[in-house]
Each structure stands twice: as C-alpha cells, then as structure tokens.
Amino acid sequence: MVEDEEEGAAVEGAAAATTSRYGTAALIGRPNAGKSTLLNRLLAEKLAIVSEKPQTTRNRIVGILTEPRGQVVFFDTPGIHRPLHRMNRLMLQEAESALQAADVVCLLVDAAEPFGKGDAHMLELMDRVKTPRLLLLNKIDLVKKSRLLPLIAQYSEGGRFEEIIPISASTGDGAERVLDAIFARLPEGQPLYDPELLTLHPERFLVAERIREKVLEQTQQEVPFATAVLVDRWEEDAAKDLVRIYASILVEREGQKKILVGAGGSRVKSIGIAARTDLEEFLEKKVHLELHVRVEERWRENARILAELEREARLGSGGEAE
Ligand SMILES: Nc1nc2c(ncn2[C@@H]2O[C@H](COP(=O)(O)OP(=O)(O)O)[C@@H](O)[C@H]2O)c(=O)[nH]1
Ligand SMILES: [Mg+2]
C-alpha cells in the first residue's frame, strides 16, 4: 500500500482536534443477513451490490469510512454457508481471513428469521475469534419489539458479545450506535487512507459487480448462482465524455445462456438497459455498454477463471485498474 506524503499531512491536520482512531471492522454473518446493505448504509454510498438472493457477495469488499474521530476500514464478506463449489470455498476463505484480520468483528443476524443450525455454527465461529465482537440484530423493521427482547437474552448467553445492537440496515435505525461501538474499540492511530477514498477496488470490478447485480435481479433459480461478469474492454472517449464498456456474462451451460439471452435477446437487452442506467449514474458520464453471454463449462470449478475474477477484484490504491 502506497502512502502519499501530502495526503498523510492533510489527514493529520483534519484529525488534530480529537484523538484519532484507525482500524478495521469485519461484517460477518449468514447469507442474506444484510451485511452489504449495512456497509452501504454506513458509507452512505452504494458500494456493495445487494439482492434478495443468497451468496450475492463473492469477494471481500473493502469500504472506507472517514470521520473527524478517525477511519474505519470495513470488510464486507461473503455469507458463511456450506461450500459446494471451488468458488464457494474461496468465498469462505475470504470471510475467514477478514475475520482474523479485523480489529472489531460484527456478527449480523437476521432477527426476522428463527434461530437455526446455521446461527449455532456462527456462534461457534465467534468463539474462535479473539477480537472484540459486536452482535448486530438486523431487520428490526420486520420484527415486533416483544420478539426482540427474548432474542437479545438468548444471544447474551455465553457473554461472547461486548454489545448487542438492534438495527435496521434498510432504514438506518441503530447505525449511529454501531459506529460508536466500533470507534470505541479501535486502537488509537492515524488514518491510513485519503479521507476522500471510499474503496480500494478497481473501478472495473465495481462496474462488473453492478452488471452482475442486474443479472441477479432479472434471473431466477440456478442462473444467478452460475453467473459471473468480466469486463473485457474499457475505452474512454474523452472527446465525447463517454466510456465504452464491453463485458462478458459467463454461464455454465447452453440452457442457462438461452434463459439469459431470452426470446430474441430480450432479457440480456433488458439487463443491459438497467446496467447502463446504473453505470451512468455511478461513473457520472455517458456509457455505451455491450454485453456478451458466454458459456464456460463448470467455471465455478475452473482455477484459471476464478483467478481471473480474483485479479479483477484485487485491491489497488483505489480508482483505476492496474
Ligand atoms: N426489511 C429489511 N430488509 C433488509 C435489511 N437489511 C437487508 N435487507 C434485505 O435483505 C436482503 C439481503 O441483503 P444483503 O445486504 O445482500 O445481505 P448479505 O448477503 O448479508 O450481504 C436484501 O433483499 C436486502 O434488501 C433490513 O434491515 N430490513
Ligand atoms: Mg452481501
């Protein structure tokens, strides 16, 4: 990681008034608990893609929050689940390494769902973590207050959690308390990153993710899980203030390709329109988007393709792809 002299000085100046804290916080939990929704809420920016389908997040997503009191680097992680493919095993590694690296661990639980085996497994995992742990009971907008109290009592047993905070990542309820609880547990230190920096991922990864989000929105059953997006080409046309993006949507079988393309190309066209609208807002310029659906048999087991996807997501110093 490169440190920039001038930026470092600016950060110090801004933070001189109060004690500054710096550290990392991991968002951990089962698929669909609301980790990515919370990350976006805390950053007040849509960084991680969100969907009602489980296993939407496949990589560790880094989001940076800078306030006068300091800087938190968040790790949003893939949900902890039973891995069926090589890809899913890599997803679990991403979650576990975030768990080990963090200064504070936040376990998110969907409070609207009954406690199950998966939740018991999460608690076992928490028992192996040495860092301060917070429990965030999410989706309280869907839960009656009378149901919340027994849940809090249940999770208090064992004394694993330093705080139990009911939240709604969707409405923002409880978000300030979460930040207070995290900052209180971070070591003192100077922020490492430019306060303007939101993430360390290359822009083309964030773009591929947003395209994938539209695929998730517009497909059902096994198709979302069998899909990956790769940006093949990215051409800036400065004269027209336009960017041309050519991306491939990978599927595993011809049948899935047929579904994704749709009758007369209607579905991929509709995905393309939704993605272009979103990307124009995100990149703040006109976007020309071309999507190409490609069959890559068993790509979720294919080390070469997984490595390529991993490379795309790789953390840089932010901004452009290297
Ligand atoms: N009602 C409600 N829905 C939520 C809340 N947080 C997340 N969701 C929804 O739950 C689903 C999964 O959210 P996501 O952030 O992708 O979960 P993740 O897999 O843990 O990252 C999405 O449909 C979200 O809109 C919440 O606080 N309240
Ligand atoms: Mg997620």
Short mmCIF file of C-alpha atoms and ligand atoms in Angstrom, two decimals:
data_model
loop_
_atom_site.label_atom_id
_atom_site.label_comp_id
_atom_site.label_asym_id
_atom_site.label_seq_id
_atom_site.Cartn_x
_atom_site.Cartn_y
_atom_site.Cartn_z
CA MET A 1 0.00 0.00 0.00
CA VAL A 2 1.37 3.34 -1.02
CA GLU A 3 1.35 6.22 1.38
CA ASP A 4 1.21 9.67 -0.05
CA GLU A 5 3.13 12.29 1.93
CA GLU A 6 0.84 15.18 1.14
CA GLU A 7 -2.38 13.25 1.76
CA GLY A 8 -0.98 11.98 5.06
CA ALA A 9 -0.32 15.56 6.19
CA ALA A 10 -3.84 16.67 5.24
CA VAL A 11 -5.39 13.83 7.22
CA GLU A 12 -3.31 14.65 10.29
CA GLY A 13 -4.37 18.27 10.15
CA ALA A 14 -8.06 17.39 9.93
CA ALA A 15 -7.90 14.97 12.82
CA ALA A 16 -5.74 17.06 15.16
CA ALA A 17 -8.68 18.31 17.25
CA THR A 18 -9.67 14.91 18.67
CA THR A 19 -7.96 11.63 19.41
CA SER A 20 -7.92 9.78 16.16
CA ARG A 21 -8.64 6.11 15.84
CA TYR A 22 -7.82 3.82 12.99
CA GLY A 23 -8.65 0.18 12.38
CA THR A 24 -10.63 -2.48 10.59
CA ALA A 25 -14.09 -3.92 11.19
CA ALA A 26 -15.40 -7.13 9.63
CA LEU A 27 -19.07 -7.66 8.80
CA ILE A 28 -19.75 -11.37 9.18
CA GLY A 29 -22.88 -13.48 9.02
CA ARG A 30 -25.01 -15.93 7.11
CA PRO A 31 -26.07 -15.19 3.54
CA ASN A 32 -28.81 -12.54 3.39
CA ALA A 33 -28.27 -11.21 6.92
CA GLY A 34 -27.87 -7.72 5.43
CA LYS A 35 -24.10 -7.22 5.59
CA SER A 36 -23.80 -5.45 2.25
CA THR A 37 -26.86 -3.31 2.94
CA LEU A 38 -25.26 -2.22 6.20
CA LEU A 39 -21.92 -1.44 4.55
CA ASN A 40 -23.67 0.79 2.04
CA ARG A 41 -25.69 2.44 4.81
CA LEU A 42 -22.61 3.17 6.93
CA LEU A 43 -20.72 4.59 3.96
CA ALA A 44 -23.83 6.45 2.74
CA GLU A 45 -22.89 5.19 -0.71
CA LYS A 46 -23.79 2.15 -2.74
CA LEU A 47 -20.54 0.25 -2.86
CA ALA A 48 -21.51 -3.41 -2.42
CA ILE A 49 -24.25 -4.94 -4.52
CA VAL A 50 -27.32 -6.23 -2.71
CA SER A 51 -30.01 -8.71 -3.67
CA GLU A 52 -32.63 -10.89 -2.05
CA LYS A 53 -30.73 -13.92 -3.39
CA PRO A 54 -28.21 -15.56 -1.07
CA GLN A 55 -24.48 -15.53 -1.95
CA THR A 56 -24.64 -12.22 -3.75
CA THR A 57 -21.29 -11.11 -2.31
CA ARG A 58 -18.43 -13.28 -3.52
CA ASN A 59 -15.35 -11.29 -2.56
CA ARG A 60 -14.24 -9.42 0.45
CA ILE A 61 -15.46 -5.89 -0.26
CA VAL A 62 -13.46 -3.10 1.30
CA GLY A 63 -15.20 0.14 2.22
CA ILE A 64 -13.53 3.09 3.93
CA LEU A 65 -15.31 5.46 6.29
CA THR A 66 -13.54 8.62 7.42
CA GLU A 67 -14.91 10.87 10.16
CA PRO A 68 -13.29 13.52 12.36
CA ARG A 69 -12.89 10.84 15.06
CA GLY A 70 -10.95 8.53 12.78
CA GLN A 71 -11.15 5.99 10.00
CA VAL A 72 -12.70 2.52 9.80
CA VAL A 73 -11.85 0.14 7.01
CA PHE A 74 -14.83 -2.22 6.67
CA PHE A 75 -14.64 -5.71 5.25
CA ASP A 76 -17.96 -6.85 3.87
CA THR A 77 -17.74 -10.60 3.40
CA PRO A 78 -19.47 -13.46 1.59
CA GLY A 79 -22.01 -15.17 3.83
CA ILE A 80 -20.89 -18.23 5.78
CA HIS A 81 -22.52 -21.25 4.16
CA ARG A 82 -21.79 -24.83 3.15
CA PRO A 83 -19.44 -24.73 0.16
CA LEU A 84 -20.44 -26.79 -2.88
CA HIS A 85 -18.02 -25.45 -5.46
CA ARG A 86 -14.41 -24.38 -5.53
CA MET A 87 -15.73 -20.83 -5.91
CA ASN A 88 -17.69 -21.16 -2.66
CA ARG A 89 -14.66 -22.49 -0.82
CA LEU A 90 -12.77 -19.38 -1.93
CA MET A 91 -15.70 -17.25 -0.72
CA LEU A 92 -15.43 -18.82 2.72
CA GLN A 93 -11.69 -18.19 2.82
CA GLU A 94 -12.42 -14.53 2.08
CA ALA A 95 -14.82 -14.38 5.03
CA GLU A 96 -12.49 -16.19 7.41
CA SER A 97 -9.42 -14.15 6.55
CA ALA A 98 -11.43 -10.96 7.12
CA LEU A 99 -12.44 -12.35 10.49
CA GLN A 100 -8.84 -12.93 11.50
CA ALA A 101 -7.56 -9.59 10.21
CA ALA A 102 -10.13 -7.29 11.83
CA ASP A 103 -9.85 -5.15 14.98
CA VAL A 104 -13.59 -5.47 15.59
CA VAL A 105 -15.88 -8.24 14.40
CA CYS A 106 -19.57 -7.52 13.80
CA LEU A 107 -21.81 -10.55 13.53
CA LEU A 108 -25.01 -9.73 11.68
CA VAL A 109 -28.08 -11.83 12.33
CA ASP A 110 -31.42 -11.62 10.55
CA ALA A 111 -33.71 -11.06 13.55
CA ALA A 112 -36.77 -11.85 11.45
CA GLU A 113 -35.64 -15.46 10.93
CA PRO A 114 -35.92 -18.18 13.59
CA PHE A 115 -32.65 -19.31 15.20
CA GLY A 116 -31.30 -22.32 13.33
CA LYS A 117 -28.32 -24.61 12.82
CA GLY A 118 -26.56 -22.01 10.71
CA ASP A 119 -26.80 -19.49 13.55
CA ALA A 120 -25.37 -22.02 16.03
CA HIS A 121 -22.47 -22.53 13.62
CA MET A 122 -21.88 -18.78 13.51
CA LEU A 123 -21.68 -18.65 17.31
CA GLU A 124 -19.11 -21.46 17.30
CA LEU A 125 -17.11 -19.47 14.79
CA MET A 126 -17.36 -16.39 17.02
CA ASP A 127 -15.98 -18.38 19.93
CA ARG A 128 -12.75 -18.82 17.99
CA VAL A 129 -12.32 -15.07 17.50
CA LYS A 130 -10.15 -13.17 19.95
CA THR A 131 -11.01 -9.62 18.88
CA PRO A 132 -13.94 -7.62 20.36
CA ARG A 133 -17.25 -8.88 18.99
CA LEU A 134 -20.49 -6.99 18.46
CA LEU A 135 -23.80 -8.59 17.66
CA LEU A 136 -25.99 -6.65 15.26
CA LEU A 137 -29.59 -7.87 15.25
CA ASN A 138 -30.66 -6.70 11.82
CA LYS A 139 -34.02 -6.19 10.09
CA ILE A 140 -35.79 -4.98 13.24
CA ASP A 141 -38.14 -3.09 10.93
CA LEU A 142 -39.69 -6.53 10.32
CA VAL A 143 -39.79 -7.64 13.96
CA LYS A 144 -42.15 -6.89 16.85
CA LYS A 145 -40.43 -5.37 19.91
CA SER A 146 -41.80 -8.21 22.06
CA ARG A 147 -39.84 -10.73 19.97
CA LEU A 148 -36.65 -8.74 20.18
CA LEU A 149 -36.15 -8.98 23.95
CA PRO A 150 -36.04 -12.81 24.13
CA LEU A 151 -33.66 -12.78 21.17
CA ILE A 152 -31.33 -10.35 22.93
CA ALA A 153 -31.49 -12.51 26.08
CA GLN A 154 -30.67 -15.61 24.06
CA TYR A 155 -27.66 -14.03 22.38
CA SER A 156 -26.40 -12.58 25.68
CA GLU A 157 -25.80 -16.11 26.98
CA GLY A 158 -22.18 -17.11 26.85
CA GLY A 159 -21.02 -13.50 27.13
CA ARG A 160 -19.37 -13.50 23.72
CA PHE A 161 -20.60 -10.12 22.65
CA GLU A 162 -19.47 -6.83 24.12
CA GLU A 163 -22.60 -5.16 22.80
CA ILE A 164 -25.83 -6.32 21.23
CA ILE A 165 -27.34 -3.70 18.97
CA PRO A 166 -30.72 -3.94 17.25
CA ILE A 167 -30.54 -2.30 13.84
CA SER A 168 -32.22 -1.93 10.52
CA ALA A 169 -29.68 -1.67 7.74
CA SER A 170 -32.53 -0.70 5.41
CA THR A 171 -33.85 2.24 7.40
CA GLY A 172 -30.60 3.19 9.15
CA ASP A 173 -32.07 2.62 12.59
CA GLY A 174 -29.22 1.90 15.03
CA ALA A 175 -26.46 2.73 12.53
CA GLU A 176 -25.00 5.54 14.66
CA ARG A 177 -24.81 3.21 17.66
CA VAL A 178 -22.94 0.70 15.54
CA LEU A 179 -20.36 3.31 14.57
CA ASP A 180 -19.97 4.49 18.17
CA ALA A 181 -19.43 0.90 19.31
CA ILE A 182 -16.85 0.27 16.59
CA PHE A 183 -14.90 3.51 17.05
CA ALA A 184 -14.79 2.94 20.82
CA ARG A 185 -12.92 -0.31 20.21
CA LEU A 186 -10.44 0.78 17.58
CA PRO A 187 -6.84 1.40 18.52
CA GLU A 188 -5.58 4.97 18.52
CA GLY A 189 -3.80 5.79 15.32
CA GLN A 190 -3.69 7.99 12.28
CA PRO A 191 -5.94 7.26 9.31
CA LEU A 192 -4.07 5.40 6.61
CA TYR A 193 -6.12 6.44 3.60
CA ASP A 194 -7.09 9.69 1.97
CA PRO A 195 -10.39 10.81 3.57
CA GLU A 196 -11.94 11.06 0.10
CA LEU A 197 -11.23 7.41 -0.66
CA LEU A 198 -14.26 5.11 -0.46
CA THR A 199 -12.73 1.82 -1.52
CA LEU A 200 -9.59 0.13 -2.80
CA HIS A 201 -11.18 -1.91 -5.55
CA PRO A 202 -10.50 -1.10 -9.19
CA GLU A 203 -13.39 0.70 -10.85
CA ARG A 204 -13.82 -2.07 -13.41
CA PHE A 205 -14.52 -4.57 -10.64
CA LEU A 206 -17.20 -2.32 -9.17
CA VAL A 207 -18.66 -1.99 -12.66
CA ALA A 208 -18.68 -5.78 -13.19
CA GLU A 209 -20.41 -6.18 -9.83
CA ARG A 210 -23.12 -3.70 -10.75
CA ILE A 211 -23.76 -5.53 -14.00
CA ARG A 212 -23.97 -8.79 -12.03
CA GLU A 213 -26.50 -7.17 -9.71
CA LYS A 214 -28.80 -6.57 -12.68
CA VAL A 215 -28.36 -10.19 -13.74
CA LEU A 216 -29.36 -11.29 -10.22
CA GLU A 217 -32.41 -9.04 -10.33
CA GLN A 218 -33.63 -10.39 -13.62
CA THR A 219 -32.93 -14.13 -13.35
CA GLN A 220 -34.24 -16.94 -11.16
CA GLN A 221 -33.37 -20.34 -9.76
CA GLU A 222 -29.88 -21.61 -10.55
CA VAL A 223 -28.95 -18.98 -13.14
CA PRO A 224 -27.87 -16.26 -10.65
CA PHE A 225 -25.51 -18.67 -8.93
CA ALA A 226 -23.99 -19.86 -12.19
CA THR A 227 -23.23 -16.33 -13.43
CA ALA A 228 -20.10 -14.25 -13.35
CA VAL A 229 -19.28 -10.97 -15.08
CA LEU A 230 -15.94 -9.97 -16.56
CA VAL A 231 -15.17 -6.60 -18.11
CA ASP A 232 -13.32 -7.43 -21.33
CA ARG A 233 -12.60 -3.96 -22.62
CA TRP A 234 -12.94 -0.40 -21.34
CA GLU A 235 -12.46 2.51 -23.71
CA GLU A 236 -12.61 6.11 -22.63
CA ASP A 237 -13.75 8.51 -25.29
CA ALA A 238 -12.71 11.80 -23.73
CA ALA A 239 -13.91 13.88 -26.68
CA LYS A 240 -17.47 12.65 -26.21
CA ASP A 241 -17.21 12.33 -22.41
CA LEU A 242 -18.25 8.73 -22.92
CA VAL A 243 -16.98 5.34 -21.87
CA ARG A 244 -17.43 2.16 -23.90
CA ILE A 245 -17.60 -0.96 -21.75
CA TYR A 246 -17.59 -4.46 -23.22
CA ALA A 247 -18.40 -7.18 -20.70
CA SER A 248 -18.97 -10.93 -20.74
CA ILE A 249 -21.59 -12.67 -18.67
CA LEU A 250 -20.38 -16.20 -18.00
CA VAL A 251 -22.81 -19.06 -17.52
CA GLU A 252 -22.11 -22.76 -17.16
CA ARG A 253 -24.47 -24.31 -19.69
CA GLU A 254 -26.18 -23.65 -23.03
CA GLY A 255 -29.58 -23.84 -21.31
CA GLN A 256 -28.59 -21.04 -18.95
CA LYS A 257 -27.34 -18.97 -21.85
CA LYS A 258 -30.70 -19.39 -23.57
CA ILE A 259 -32.52 -18.19 -20.46
CA LEU A 260 -30.19 -15.24 -20.01
CA VAL A 261 -30.36 -14.14 -23.62
CA GLY A 262 -34.15 -14.52 -23.66
CA ALA A 263 -36.51 -14.60 -26.61
CA GLY A 264 -34.97 -12.59 -29.42
CA GLY A 265 -32.33 -11.29 -26.99
CA SER A 266 -34.96 -9.57 -24.88
CA ARG A 267 -33.62 -10.45 -21.44
CA VAL A 268 -29.98 -9.57 -22.00
CA LYS A 269 -31.19 -6.36 -23.58
CA SER A 270 -33.26 -5.50 -20.54
CA ILE A 271 -30.31 -6.34 -18.23
CA GLY A 272 -28.12 -4.10 -20.38
CA ILE A 273 -30.53 -1.17 -20.14
CA ALA A 274 -30.78 -1.47 -16.35
CA ALA A 275 -26.99 -1.78 -16.02
CA ARG A 276 -26.28 1.16 -18.33
CA THR A 277 -28.65 3.43 -16.41
CA ASP A 278 -26.99 2.46 -13.13
CA LEU A 279 -23.45 2.80 -14.53
CA GLU A 280 -24.11 6.25 -15.98
CA GLU A 281 -25.10 7.43 -12.53
CA PHE A 282 -22.16 5.66 -10.87
CA LEU A 283 -19.49 6.83 -13.34
CA GLU A 284 -21.13 10.22 -13.90
CA LYS A 285 -20.77 10.02 -17.64
CA LYS A 286 -22.42 8.51 -20.66
CA VAL A 287 -21.91 4.77 -21.00
CA HIS A 288 -22.05 2.59 -24.05
CA LEU A 289 -22.45 -0.97 -22.76
CA GLU A 290 -22.14 -4.17 -24.73
CA LEU A 291 -22.92 -7.46 -23.02
CA HIS A 292 -21.90 -10.80 -24.41
CA VAL A 293 -23.25 -14.04 -22.88
CA ARG A 294 -20.64 -16.81 -22.96
CA VAL A 295 -20.76 -20.45 -21.88
CA GLU A 296 -17.79 -21.53 -19.76
CA GLU A 297 -18.49 -25.05 -18.60
CA ARG A 298 -18.07 -25.53 -14.87
CA TRP A 299 -16.35 -22.17 -14.42
CA ARG A 300 -17.05 -22.33 -10.69
CA GLU A 301 -14.51 -25.16 -10.53
CA ASN A 302 -12.11 -23.62 -13.03
CA ALA A 303 -8.96 -22.34 -11.32
CA ARG A 304 -7.99 -20.15 -14.27
CA ILE A 305 -11.31 -18.32 -14.42
CA LEU A 306 -11.51 -17.99 -10.65
CA ALA A 307 -8.01 -16.50 -10.66
CA GLU A 308 -9.07 -14.05 -13.36
CA LEU A 309 -12.10 -12.96 -11.33
CA GLU A 310 -9.91 -12.66 -8.27
CA ARG A 311 -7.42 -10.49 -10.17
CA GLU A 312 -10.21 -8.16 -11.24
CA ALA A 313 -11.31 -7.62 -7.65
CA ARG A 314 -7.79 -7.19 -6.32
CA LEU A 315 -7.19 -4.23 -4.11
CA GLY A 316 -5.17 -1.43 -5.54
CA SER A 317 -4.72 2.10 -4.26
CA GLY A 318 -8.25 2.84 -5.48
CA GLY A 319 -9.58 4.27 -8.70
CA GLU A 320 -8.10 2.79 -11.80
CA ALA A 321 -7.35 -0.79 -12.66
CA GLU A 322 -3.73 -1.86 -12.78
N1 LIG B 1 -36.54 -5.34 5.75
C1 LIG B 1 -35.21 -5.32 5.75
N2 LIG B 1 -34.55 -5.93 4.75
C2 LIG B 1 -33.18 -5.89 4.78
C3 LIG B 1 -32.47 -5.24 5.81
N3 LIG B 1 -31.16 -5.38 5.56
C4 LIG B 1 -31.06 -6.08 4.40
N4 LIG B 1 -32.28 -6.38 3.91
C5 LIG B 1 -32.59 -7.14 2.69
O1 LIG B 1 -32.08 -8.46 2.82
C6 LIG B 1 -31.58 -8.95 1.58
C7 LIG B 1 -30.14 -9.35 1.70
O2 LIG B 1 -29.36 -8.20 1.93
P1 LIG B 1 -27.79 -8.17 1.64
O3 LIG B 1 -27.28 -6.89 2.17
O4 LIG B 1 -27.50 -8.53 0.21
O5 LIG B 1 -27.33 -9.38 2.60
P2 LIG B 1 -25.87 -10.05 2.73
O6 LIG B 1 -25.94 -11.32 1.97
O7 LIG B 1 -25.69 -10.31 4.19
O8 LIG B 1 -24.86 -9.08 2.19
C8 LIG B 1 -31.81 -7.83 0.56
O9 LIG B 1 -33.02 -8.07 -0.12
C9 LIG B 1 -31.92 -6.59 1.45
O10 LIG B 1 -32.70 -5.57 0.86
C10 LIG B 1 -33.22 -4.60 6.87
O11 LIG B 1 -32.71 -4.01 7.80
N5 LIG B 1 -34.58 -4.68 6.77
MG MG B 2 -23.52 -9.31 0.71
#
